[in-house]
Coordinates of N, CA and C and ligand atoms in Angstrom, one line a residue:
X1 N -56.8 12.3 15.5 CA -56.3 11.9 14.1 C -55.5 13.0 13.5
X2 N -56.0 14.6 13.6 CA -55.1 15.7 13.0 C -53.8 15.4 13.7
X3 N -54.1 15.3 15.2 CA -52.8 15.5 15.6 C -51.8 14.7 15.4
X4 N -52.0 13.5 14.9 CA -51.0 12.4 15.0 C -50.7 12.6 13.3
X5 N -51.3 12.8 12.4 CA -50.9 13.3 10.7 C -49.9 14.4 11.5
X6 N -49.9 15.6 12.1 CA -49.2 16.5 11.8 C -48.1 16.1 13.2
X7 N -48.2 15.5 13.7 CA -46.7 14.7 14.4 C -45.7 13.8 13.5
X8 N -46.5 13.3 12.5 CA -45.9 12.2 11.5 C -45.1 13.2 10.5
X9 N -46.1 14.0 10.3 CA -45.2 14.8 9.2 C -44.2 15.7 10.1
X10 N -44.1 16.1 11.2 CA -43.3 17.2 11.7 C -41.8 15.7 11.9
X11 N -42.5 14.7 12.3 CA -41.3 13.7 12.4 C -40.6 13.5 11.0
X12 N -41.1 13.5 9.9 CA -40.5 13.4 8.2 C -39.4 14.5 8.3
X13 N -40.0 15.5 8.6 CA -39.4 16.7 8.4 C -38.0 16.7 9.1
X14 N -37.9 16.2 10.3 CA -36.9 15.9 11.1 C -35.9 14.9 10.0
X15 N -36.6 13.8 10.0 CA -35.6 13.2 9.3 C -35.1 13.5 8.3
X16 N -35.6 14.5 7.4 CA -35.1 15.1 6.5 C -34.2 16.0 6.3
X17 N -34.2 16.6 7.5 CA -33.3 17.9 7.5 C -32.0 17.0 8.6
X18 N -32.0 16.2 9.0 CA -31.6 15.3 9.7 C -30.1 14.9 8.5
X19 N -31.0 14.1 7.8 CA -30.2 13.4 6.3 C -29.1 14.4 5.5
X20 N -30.1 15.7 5.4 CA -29.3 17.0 4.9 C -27.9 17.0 5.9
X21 N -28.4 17.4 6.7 CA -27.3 17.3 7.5 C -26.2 16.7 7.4
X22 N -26.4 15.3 7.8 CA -25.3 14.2 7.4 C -24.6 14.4 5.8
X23 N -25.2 14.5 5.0 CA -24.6 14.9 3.5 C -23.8 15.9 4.0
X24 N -24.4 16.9 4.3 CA -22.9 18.1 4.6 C -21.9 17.9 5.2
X25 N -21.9 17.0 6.3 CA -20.6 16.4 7.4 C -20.1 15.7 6.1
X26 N -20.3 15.2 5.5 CA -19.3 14.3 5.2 C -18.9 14.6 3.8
X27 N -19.4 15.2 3.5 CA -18.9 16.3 2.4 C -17.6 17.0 2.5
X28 N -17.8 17.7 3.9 CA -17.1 18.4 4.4 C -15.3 17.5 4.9
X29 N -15.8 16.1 5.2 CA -15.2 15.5 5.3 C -14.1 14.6 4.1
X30 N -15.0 14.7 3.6 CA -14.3 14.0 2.2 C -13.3 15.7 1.9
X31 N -13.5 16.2 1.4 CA -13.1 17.4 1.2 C -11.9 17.6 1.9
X32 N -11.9 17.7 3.2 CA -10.4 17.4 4.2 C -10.0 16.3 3.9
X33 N -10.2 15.1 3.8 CA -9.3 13.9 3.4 C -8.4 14.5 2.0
X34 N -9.7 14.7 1.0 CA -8.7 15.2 -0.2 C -7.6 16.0 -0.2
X35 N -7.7 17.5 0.9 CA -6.8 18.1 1.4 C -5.2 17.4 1.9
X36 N -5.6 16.6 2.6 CA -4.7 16.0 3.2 C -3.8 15.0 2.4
X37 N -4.7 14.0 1.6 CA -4.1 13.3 0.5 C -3.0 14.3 -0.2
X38 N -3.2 15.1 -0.9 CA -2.8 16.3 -1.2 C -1.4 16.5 -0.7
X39 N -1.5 16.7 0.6 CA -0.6 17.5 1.3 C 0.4 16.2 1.6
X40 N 0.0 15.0 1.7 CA 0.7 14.0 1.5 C 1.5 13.7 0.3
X41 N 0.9 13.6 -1.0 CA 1.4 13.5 -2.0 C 2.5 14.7 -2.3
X42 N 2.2 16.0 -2.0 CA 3.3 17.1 -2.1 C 4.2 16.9 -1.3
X43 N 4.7 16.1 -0.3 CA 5.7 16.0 0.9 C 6.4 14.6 0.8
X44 N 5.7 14.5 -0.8 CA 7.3 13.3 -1.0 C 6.7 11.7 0.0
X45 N 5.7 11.6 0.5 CA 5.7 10.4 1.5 C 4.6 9.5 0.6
X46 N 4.8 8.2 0.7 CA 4.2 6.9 -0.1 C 3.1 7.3 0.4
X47 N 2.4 6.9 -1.4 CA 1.0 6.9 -1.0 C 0.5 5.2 -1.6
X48 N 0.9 4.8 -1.8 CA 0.8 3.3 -2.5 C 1.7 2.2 -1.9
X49 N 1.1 1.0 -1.5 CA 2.1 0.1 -0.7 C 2.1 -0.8 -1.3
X50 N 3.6 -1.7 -1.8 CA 3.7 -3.3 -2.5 C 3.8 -3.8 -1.7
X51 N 3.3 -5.5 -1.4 CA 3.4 -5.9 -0.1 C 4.0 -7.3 -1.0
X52 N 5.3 -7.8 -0.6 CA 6.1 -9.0 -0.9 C 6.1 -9.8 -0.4
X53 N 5.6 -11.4 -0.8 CA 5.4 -12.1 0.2 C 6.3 -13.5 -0.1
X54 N 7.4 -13.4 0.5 CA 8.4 -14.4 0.6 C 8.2 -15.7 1.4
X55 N 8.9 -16.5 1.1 CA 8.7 -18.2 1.7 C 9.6 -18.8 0.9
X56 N 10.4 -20.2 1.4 CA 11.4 -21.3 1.2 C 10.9 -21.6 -0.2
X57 N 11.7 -21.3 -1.6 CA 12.0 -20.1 -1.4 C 12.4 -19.4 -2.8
X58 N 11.4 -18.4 -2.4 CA 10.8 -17.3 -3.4 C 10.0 -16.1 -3.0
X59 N 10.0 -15.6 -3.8 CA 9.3 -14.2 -3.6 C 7.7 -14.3 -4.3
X60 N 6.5 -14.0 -4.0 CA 5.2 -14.2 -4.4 C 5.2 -13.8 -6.2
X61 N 6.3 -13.0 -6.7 CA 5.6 -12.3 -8.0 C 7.2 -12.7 -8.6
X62 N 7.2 -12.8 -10.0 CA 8.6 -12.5 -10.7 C 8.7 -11.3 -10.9
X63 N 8.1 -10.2 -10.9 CA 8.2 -9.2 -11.3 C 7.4 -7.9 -10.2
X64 N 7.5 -7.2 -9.7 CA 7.2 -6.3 -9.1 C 7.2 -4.7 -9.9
X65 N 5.9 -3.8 -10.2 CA 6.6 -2.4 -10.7 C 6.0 -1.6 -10.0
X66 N 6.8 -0.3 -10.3 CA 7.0 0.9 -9.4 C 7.0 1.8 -10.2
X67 N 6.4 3.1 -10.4 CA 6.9 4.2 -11.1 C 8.2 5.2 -10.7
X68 N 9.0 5.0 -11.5 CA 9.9 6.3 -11.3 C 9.6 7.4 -10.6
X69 N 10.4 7.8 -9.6 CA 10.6 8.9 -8.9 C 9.1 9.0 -8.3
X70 N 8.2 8.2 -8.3 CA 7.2 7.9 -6.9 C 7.6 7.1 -5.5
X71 N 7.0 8.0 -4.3 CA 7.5 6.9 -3.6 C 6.7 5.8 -3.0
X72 N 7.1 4.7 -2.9 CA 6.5 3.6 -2.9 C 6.9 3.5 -1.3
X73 N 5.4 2.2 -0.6 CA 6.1 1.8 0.4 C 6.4 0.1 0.2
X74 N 7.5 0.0 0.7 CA 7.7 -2.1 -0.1 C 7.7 -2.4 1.4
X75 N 6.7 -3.6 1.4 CA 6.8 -4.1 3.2 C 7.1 -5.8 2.4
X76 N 7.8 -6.2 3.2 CA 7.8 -7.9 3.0 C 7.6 -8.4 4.2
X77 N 7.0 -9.6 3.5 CA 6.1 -10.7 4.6 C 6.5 -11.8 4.3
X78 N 7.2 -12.4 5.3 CA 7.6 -13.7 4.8 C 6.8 -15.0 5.6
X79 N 6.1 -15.8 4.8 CA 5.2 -16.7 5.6 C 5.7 -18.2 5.7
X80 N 7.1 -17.9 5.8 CA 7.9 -19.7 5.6 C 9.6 -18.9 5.7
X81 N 10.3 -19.1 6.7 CA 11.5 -18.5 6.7 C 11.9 -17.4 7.0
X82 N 13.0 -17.1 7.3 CA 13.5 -15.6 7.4 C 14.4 -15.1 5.9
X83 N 13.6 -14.1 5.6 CA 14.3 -13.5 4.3 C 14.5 -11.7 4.4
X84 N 15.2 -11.4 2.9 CA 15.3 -10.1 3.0 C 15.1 -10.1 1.8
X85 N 14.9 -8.6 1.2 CA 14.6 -8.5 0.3 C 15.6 -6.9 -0.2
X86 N 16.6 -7.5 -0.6 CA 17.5 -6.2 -1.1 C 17.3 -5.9 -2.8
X87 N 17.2 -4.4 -3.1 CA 16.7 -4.2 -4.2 C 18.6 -3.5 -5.0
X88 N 18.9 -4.8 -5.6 CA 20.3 -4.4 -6.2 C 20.4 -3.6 -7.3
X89 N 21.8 -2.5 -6.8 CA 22.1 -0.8 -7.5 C 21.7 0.1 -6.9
X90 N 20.7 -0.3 -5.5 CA 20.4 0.9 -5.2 C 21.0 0.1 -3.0
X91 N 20.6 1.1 -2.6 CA 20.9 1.0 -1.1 C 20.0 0.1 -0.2
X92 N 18.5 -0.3 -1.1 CA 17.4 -0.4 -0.3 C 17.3 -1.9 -0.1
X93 N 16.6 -2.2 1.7 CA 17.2 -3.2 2.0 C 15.4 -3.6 2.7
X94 N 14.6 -4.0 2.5 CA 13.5 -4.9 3.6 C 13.7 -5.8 4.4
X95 N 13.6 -6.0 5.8 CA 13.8 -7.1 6.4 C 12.7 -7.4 6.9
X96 N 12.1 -8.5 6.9 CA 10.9 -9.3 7.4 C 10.2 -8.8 8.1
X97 N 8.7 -8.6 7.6 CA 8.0 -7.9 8.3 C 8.2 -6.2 8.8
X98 N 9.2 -5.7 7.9 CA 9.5 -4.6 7.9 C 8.8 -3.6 6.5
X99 N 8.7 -2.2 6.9 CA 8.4 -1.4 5.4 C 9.5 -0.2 4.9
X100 N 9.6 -0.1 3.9 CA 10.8 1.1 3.1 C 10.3 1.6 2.5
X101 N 10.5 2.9 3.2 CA 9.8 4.2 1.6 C 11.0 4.0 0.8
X102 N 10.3 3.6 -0.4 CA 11.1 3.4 -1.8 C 11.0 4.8 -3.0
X103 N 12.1 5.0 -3.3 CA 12.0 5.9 -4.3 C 13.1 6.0 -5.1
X104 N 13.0 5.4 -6.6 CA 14.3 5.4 -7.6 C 13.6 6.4 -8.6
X105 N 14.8 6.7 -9.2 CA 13.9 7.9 -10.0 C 14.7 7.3 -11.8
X106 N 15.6 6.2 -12.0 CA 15.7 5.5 -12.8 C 15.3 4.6 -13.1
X107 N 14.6 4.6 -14.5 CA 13.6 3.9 -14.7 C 14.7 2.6 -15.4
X108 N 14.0 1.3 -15.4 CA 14.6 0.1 -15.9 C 14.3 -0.7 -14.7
X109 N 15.1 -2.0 -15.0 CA 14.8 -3.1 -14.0 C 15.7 -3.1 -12.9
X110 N 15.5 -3.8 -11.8 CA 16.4 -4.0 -10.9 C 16.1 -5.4 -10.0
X111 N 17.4 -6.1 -9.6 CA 17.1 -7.5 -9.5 C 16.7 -7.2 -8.0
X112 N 16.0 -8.3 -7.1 CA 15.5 -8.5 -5.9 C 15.9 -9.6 -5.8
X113 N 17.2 -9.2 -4.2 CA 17.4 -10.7 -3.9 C 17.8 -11.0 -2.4
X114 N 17.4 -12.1 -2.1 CA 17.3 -11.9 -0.8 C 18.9 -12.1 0.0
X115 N 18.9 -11.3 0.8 CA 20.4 -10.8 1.5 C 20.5 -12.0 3.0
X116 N 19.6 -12.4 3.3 CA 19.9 -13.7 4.7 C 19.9 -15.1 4.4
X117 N 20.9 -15.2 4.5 CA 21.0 -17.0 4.1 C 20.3 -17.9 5.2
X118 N 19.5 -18.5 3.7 CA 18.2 -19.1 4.5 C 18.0 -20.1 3.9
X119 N 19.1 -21.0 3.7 CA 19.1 -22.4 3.1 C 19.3 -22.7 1.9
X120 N 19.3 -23.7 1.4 CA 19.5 -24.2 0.0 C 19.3 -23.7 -1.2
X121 N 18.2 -23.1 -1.2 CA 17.6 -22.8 -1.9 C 17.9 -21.1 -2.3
X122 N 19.0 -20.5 -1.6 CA 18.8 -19.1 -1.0 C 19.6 -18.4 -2.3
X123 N 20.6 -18.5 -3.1 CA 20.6 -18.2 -3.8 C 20.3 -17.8 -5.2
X124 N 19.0 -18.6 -5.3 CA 18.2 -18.6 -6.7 C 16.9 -17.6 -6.2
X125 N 16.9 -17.8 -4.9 CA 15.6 -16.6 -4.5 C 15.6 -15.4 -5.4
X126 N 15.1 -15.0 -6.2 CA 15.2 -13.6 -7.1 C 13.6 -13.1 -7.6
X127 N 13.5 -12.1 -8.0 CA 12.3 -11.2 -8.5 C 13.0 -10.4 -9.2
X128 N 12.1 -9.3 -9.7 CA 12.4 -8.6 -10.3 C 11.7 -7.1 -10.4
X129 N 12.5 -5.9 -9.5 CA 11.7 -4.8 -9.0 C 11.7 -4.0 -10.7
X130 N 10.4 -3.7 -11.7 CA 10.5 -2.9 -13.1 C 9.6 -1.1 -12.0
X131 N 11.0 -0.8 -12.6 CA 10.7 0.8 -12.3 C 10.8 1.5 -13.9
X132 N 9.1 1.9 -14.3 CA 8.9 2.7 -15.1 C 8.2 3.8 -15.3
Ligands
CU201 CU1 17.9 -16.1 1.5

């Protein structure tokens, strides 16, 4: 009976210092993620993705926003047709199922419209990307 109390307890102890353990790995780990997040956000590369979801025909949102001079990633998904998604005044162009690090650094609106003609309906396709 002693022996089997002081196996039980030498097994607690294990799992205890066991548990400890694990807390520190991933402490340790969280800690390098933060690092890295970090070292991301200082090198200018998107840390936030819009995801646009196009179809016959329209774009999922009337409005889309973005902060100035952040860079964004814009992916469009189109689940009905082939579209694009060109962000007019500036250069930036998404094609289906594609992503663009986005980065305007003037704030205001800018119209979203799709650049492949894709039927009837193709020139009213519009959104509206608000960079503030
Ligand atoms: Cu179109």
């Amino acid at each position: 009976m002693k022996k089997w109390l002081l196996f039980a307890g030498a097994m607690c102890l294990v799992v205890v210092l066991a548990a400890c353990g694990a807390n520190n790995a991933s402490n340790a780990n969280t800690g390098a993620n933060q690092e890295a997040e970090n070292a991301i956000a200082d090198s200018g590369a998107a840390s936030s993705e819009i995801v646009i979801t196009a179809s016959n025909w329209e774009f999922d949102q009337k409005e889309y926003k973005i902060k100035a001079g952040e860079t964004v990633n814009l992916k469009l998904d189109s689940i009905e047709g082939m579209h694009s998604a060109k962000i007019q005044k500036t250069d930036y162009e998404v094609n289906n199922g594609k992503t663009v690090a986005v980065n305007i650094s003037e704030p205001g609106s800018y119209e979203i419209i799709c650049n492949v003609p894709c039927g009837q309906g193709h020139r009213t396709m519009k959104s509206t990307l608000v960079v503030e």
